[in-house]
XYZ file of C-alpha atoms in Angstrom:
334
model
C -17.860 -63.542 54.516
C -18.947 -67.323 55.075
C -20.070 -68.160 57.965
C -18.439 -71.387 60.240
C -21.274 -73.683 59.234
C -20.410 -72.671 56.103
C -16.844 -72.757 55.708
C -17.085 -76.530 57.127
C -18.720 -78.205 54.367
C -16.688 -76.950 52.281
C -13.822 -78.492 53.685
C -11.584 -80.732 52.441
C -11.925 -84.647 53.766
C -10.026 -87.616 52.738
C -11.575 -91.224 53.910
C -9.122 -94.496 53.103
C -10.780 -97.839 54.320
C -10.121 -101.261 52.806
C -13.910 -101.970 53.557
C -15.626 -101.283 49.774
C -19.087 -100.570 52.237
C -17.837 -98.136 54.748
C -16.036 -96.049 52.290
C -19.760 -95.635 50.018
C -21.407 -95.246 53.849
C -18.881 -93.226 54.872
C -18.968 -91.203 51.737
C -22.895 -90.856 51.288
C -23.485 -89.752 54.253
C -20.661 -86.334 54.739
C -22.684 -85.636 50.850
C -26.357 -86.192 52.706
C -24.754 -84.068 55.510
C -23.340 -81.669 53.507
C -20.151 -81.967 52.724
C -18.981 -80.751 49.280
C -15.437 -82.206 48.762
C -14.667 -85.816 49.907
C -12.532 -87.935 48.515
C -11.944 -91.706 49.062
C -9.177 -94.483 48.778
C -9.415 -97.679 49.336
C -5.893 -98.814 50.390
C -2.753 -96.570 51.949
C -0.655 -95.905 49.135
C -3.502 -94.830 47.540
C -3.996 -92.582 50.399
C -0.618 -91.169 50.052
C -0.760 -90.637 46.745
C -3.350 -88.722 47.099
C -2.030 -86.294 49.746
C 0.868 -85.999 47.775
C -0.629 -84.907 44.600
C -2.454 -81.912 46.959
C 0.638 -80.671 48.656
C 1.838 -80.113 45.359
C -1.140 -77.950 44.351
C 0.016 -76.118 47.430
C -3.436 -77.703 49.002
C -3.585 -79.784 52.480
C -6.368 -82.472 53.586
C -8.691 -80.401 56.495
C -9.401 -83.544 57.596
C -8.410 -87.124 57.314
C -10.650 -90.237 58.318
C -7.765 -93.780 58.138
C -9.075 -97.799 58.789
C -7.072 -98.588 61.372
C -6.567 -102.113 59.178
C -5.500 -100.359 55.488
C -3.097 -103.557 54.172
C 0.792 -101.858 53.521
C 0.454 -99.044 55.359
C -2.053 -98.967 58.059
C -3.901 -96.524 59.533
C -1.269 -95.740 62.451
C 1.974 -95.222 60.163
C -0.095 -92.460 57.774
C -1.109 -90.639 60.591
C 2.183 -90.521 61.536
C 3.443 -89.709 57.978
C 0.455 -87.447 58.099
C 1.965 -85.750 61.628
C 5.182 -84.708 59.750
C 3.808 -82.771 57.521
C -0.029 -81.173 59.120
C -1.231 -81.006 61.752
C -5.401 -81.610 60.593
C -7.447 -83.720 62.629
C -7.284 -87.614 61.893
C -10.397 -89.537 62.652
C -9.204 -93.259 63.324
C -11.325 -96.138 61.888
C -11.707 -99.526 64.576
C -13.530 -101.977 65.453
C -11.572 -102.348 68.483
C -9.894 -99.286 70.948
C -9.324 -99.691 74.308
C -5.750 -98.972 75.714
C -2.964 -100.546 73.353
C -5.025 -98.107 70.288
C -4.451 -95.253 72.050
C -1.198 -95.986 73.380
C -0.171 -96.193 69.677
C -1.279 -92.289 69.236
C -0.911 -90.611 72.890
C 2.085 -88.485 71.197
C -0.210 -87.129 68.146
C -2.638 -83.936 68.691
C -5.913 -83.986 67.304
C -6.847 -87.817 67.303
C -10.106 -89.614 67.674
C -11.321 -92.594 67.207
C -14.513 -93.906 65.882
C -15.777 -97.942 66.727
C -16.935 -100.015 64.045
C -20.170 -100.130 64.231
C -20.884 -97.102 64.113
C -24.110 -94.990 63.741
C -24.888 -92.250 61.455
C -25.130 -89.138 63.993
C -21.981 -90.155 65.506
C -20.084 -89.584 62.180
C -21.943 -86.039 62.114
C -20.790 -85.118 65.407
C -17.258 -86.451 65.337
C -16.582 -84.486 62.153
C -18.537 -81.623 62.637
C -16.457 -81.342 66.600
C -13.077 -82.074 64.457
C -13.419 -79.350 62.225
C -14.872 -76.709 63.849
C -12.049 -76.930 65.916
C -9.573 -77.049 63.067
C -11.241 -74.177 61.673
C -11.497 -71.829 64.308
C -7.744 -72.609 64.983
C -5.989 -71.773 61.571
C -7.830 -68.602 61.346
C -6.925 -67.429 65.115
C -3.525 -68.147 63.956
C -3.784 -66.010 61.659
C -4.509 -63.582 63.347
C -2.595 -60.616 65.413
C -1.063 -61.843 68.651
C -3.374 -59.842 70.856
C -6.704 -61.751 69.870
C -5.113 -64.977 68.956
C -4.359 -65.377 72.825
C -7.242 -64.035 73.591
C -9.301 -66.123 71.607
C -7.541 -68.918 71.943
C -8.481 -69.089 75.702
C -11.824 -68.729 74.730
C -11.300 -71.488 72.995
C -10.419 -73.562 75.252
C -12.149 -72.953 77.401
C -15.693 -74.080 75.140
C -13.623 -77.371 74.062
C -13.084 -78.386 77.665
C -15.802 -77.605 79.492
C -18.130 -79.695 80.017
C -15.048 -81.926 81.388
C -13.795 -78.929 83.782
C -17.065 -78.936 85.491
C -18.322 -83.297 85.389
C -18.905 -86.187 83.298
C -22.838 -85.517 83.318
C -22.575 -82.265 81.302
C -20.270 -83.692 78.898
C -22.940 -86.528 78.541
C -25.706 -84.203 78.518
C -24.621 -81.823 75.879
C -23.325 -84.398 73.348
C -27.048 -85.894 73.739
C -28.519 -83.227 73.725
C -26.568 -82.057 70.241
C -27.826 -85.607 68.758
C -31.498 -85.464 68.971
C -31.101 -81.415 68.038
C -29.716 -82.294 64.395
C -32.288 -85.497 64.812
C -35.114 -82.892 65.261
C -33.456 -80.456 63.003
C -33.379 -83.361 60.061
C -36.872 -84.555 60.309
C -38.154 -81.226 60.516
C -36.395 -81.209 56.505
C -33.558 -78.296 57.433
C -30.498 -77.542 55.251
C -27.313 -79.148 56.036
C -26.015 -76.167 57.177
C -28.735 -75.109 59.097
C -28.253 -78.726 60.745
C -24.758 -77.921 61.737
C -25.848 -74.675 63.692
C -27.455 -76.466 66.011
C -25.615 -78.982 66.753
C -23.310 -76.933 67.559
C -25.815 -74.814 69.655
C -26.769 -78.195 71.094
C -22.854 -78.995 72.224
C -22.124 -75.561 74.117
C -25.892 -74.595 75.391
C -25.167 -75.369 78.602
C -21.359 -73.739 78.549
C -22.882 -71.235 80.976
C -23.110 -74.173 83.653
C -19.325 -72.731 84.601
C -20.966 -69.999 86.494
C -23.162 -72.033 88.834
C -21.927 -72.991 92.073
C -20.825 -76.887 92.544
C -23.172 -77.808 95.481
C -26.129 -75.551 93.321
C -25.459 -77.980 90.625
C -25.133 -81.142 92.813
C -27.854 -80.483 95.836
C -29.966 -83.919 95.606
C -33.392 -81.552 96.884
C -35.167 -79.067 94.881
C -33.320 -75.420 94.333
C -34.512 -72.270 96.859
C -36.352 -69.644 94.606
C -32.385 -68.312 94.960
C -30.896 -70.622 94.007
C -32.770 -71.062 90.727
C -31.990 -67.661 90.094
C -28.291 -68.189 89.623
C -29.287 -70.939 87.641
C -31.219 -69.284 85.031
C -28.294 -67.423 84.721
C -26.492 -69.917 82.800
C -28.169 -69.047 79.386
C -26.698 -65.913 79.050
C -23.902 -66.590 80.520
C -23.259 -69.189 77.749
C -24.508 -66.758 75.214
C -21.806 -64.174 76.792
C -18.683 -66.693 77.038
C -19.226 -67.577 73.215
C -20.609 -63.519 71.746
C -16.271 -63.194 71.303
C -15.926 -65.706 68.060
C -17.573 -64.529 65.417
C -18.512 -67.356 63.739
C -20.632 -68.727 66.101
C -22.544 -65.935 66.588
C -25.350 -67.349 64.277
C -26.197 -70.024 67.524
C -25.895 -66.766 70.112
C -29.638 -66.509 70.014
C -30.361 -70.405 70.046
C -28.450 -70.910 73.278
C -30.162 -67.893 74.852
C -33.293 -68.705 74.440
C -33.516 -72.288 74.878
C -35.547 -72.174 78.326
C -38.270 -69.817 76.972
C -41.603 -71.224 76.617
C -44.055 -71.531 73.973
C -46.565 -69.625 76.358
C -44.038 -66.967 77.661
C -43.314 -68.400 81.302
C -39.373 -69.329 80.404
C -36.747 -67.188 80.525
C -34.262 -65.402 80.390
C -36.594 -62.942 78.743
C -40.327 -63.881 78.496
C -40.421 -64.489 74.732
C -43.663 -66.373 73.886
C -44.634 -68.314 70.775
C -42.853 -67.051 67.529
C -40.944 -64.568 68.945
C -39.208 -67.281 70.579
C -36.038 -68.222 67.676
C -37.222 -71.779 66.012
C -33.695 -73.119 67.080
C -34.268 -72.939 70.881
C -37.642 -74.097 70.702
C -35.872 -77.178 68.915
C -32.733 -77.353 71.854
C -35.550 -76.852 74.447
C -37.120 -79.741 73.462
C -34.559 -82.065 72.640
C -32.738 -80.309 76.183
C -36.253 -81.351 78.155
C -36.255 -84.835 76.842
C -32.675 -85.312 77.456
C -32.917 -84.107 80.981
C -36.219 -86.641 81.759
C -34.106 -89.489 80.350
C -30.897 -88.705 82.450
C -29.968 -89.493 86.321
C -29.495 -85.992 88.398
C -29.265 -85.064 91.491
C -32.482 -84.320 92.273
C -33.730 -87.610 91.004
C -32.060 -91.037 90.407
C -34.913 -92.602 88.370
C -34.921 -91.341 85.148
C -38.158 -91.085 83.004
C -38.705 -94.286 80.345
C -38.830 -93.185 76.637
C -42.524 -93.346 76.689
C -42.913 -91.730 80.094
C -40.864 -88.523 78.570
C -42.522 -88.347 75.451
C -46.072 -88.211 77.235
C -44.031 -84.966 79.357
C -43.414 -83.704 76.301
C -46.649 -83.955 74.636
C -48.468 -82.692 77.933
C -46.275 -80.042 77.191
C -47.473 -78.759 73.461
C -48.465 -75.128 73.510
C -47.429 -74.258 77.443
C -43.995 -74.877 77.183
C -43.022 -75.935 73.472
C -43.738 -75.173 70.152
C -46.112 -77.791 69.486
C -45.436 -78.369 66.083
C -41.716 -79.139 67.314
C -43.456 -81.368 69.789
C -45.740 -83.330 66.821
C -42.407 -83.796 64.732
C -40.199 -85.066 67.482
C -43.006 -87.429 68.779
C -43.683 -88.515 65.218
C -40.930 -88.324 63.271
C -37.549 -89.000 65.194
C -36.302 -92.453 66.300
C -34.375 -93.268 69.105
C -32.135 -96.376 68.338
């Protein structure tokens, strides 16, 4: 049976944009990221013809990426036509997104915006997020009613966790997902492994739901007992995700992302090569983002240069030295 990452990369995607350069850019980026079934259209009428031909074959696209400025029928109109037939996610490509634009799609579900010009990492993350939710929900609908309700509840927790705690965790997880993908690409991982690491980065701190808000927002140093509570979040994170079989490949990465190269980390005190590779990468990404963003216990984040120096100092103790070398020498930040 294929795992989730493999099914994501075999999903069918339709891109429609009147700008030939953007159309080519998106097509090549998705191809580089491992997506094998991408169809392109340069105008709305062609896009609708492709959708109709697909449906006549008894198939439908898993994801639509639509330029809002398409001639004849703009992206909003095509989106409404799609919603009459399908609940597949739609990503609208727009140069500006304000309240007016959001109001036009407020009644429609599974619609996201991607603002031009966009960094390529944003394309990968948004496409993965949309397809992950879409494929899981579709499969859950095919399961029996009892399991469907159980896993839909779990899925709802997963998709809304970061917003349900506070904004910091949402931004942190998004940033970490981007960084782990950068490291994995620099290490020449295959697309499937890059996707799995992105998923792990997005959900690695979901277990923070179990930590009291007073601890998370404490401005000073945590007590020994408080830190013991925080350390449980890695095990809680993997436990929350465990019922979803398609995410089984990321469980060890998430559980062990606070292990240290010298064996001094948690939760299991793993050392060096006994720590899963994904967890070693996630450890570096998580630490870098923590250093360079505001925290309740530290209002002044480190600069990029200072954080790189700290990461380098931790090579061989907290971090895998080979991953530190890749991170400090090959990963680029905008």
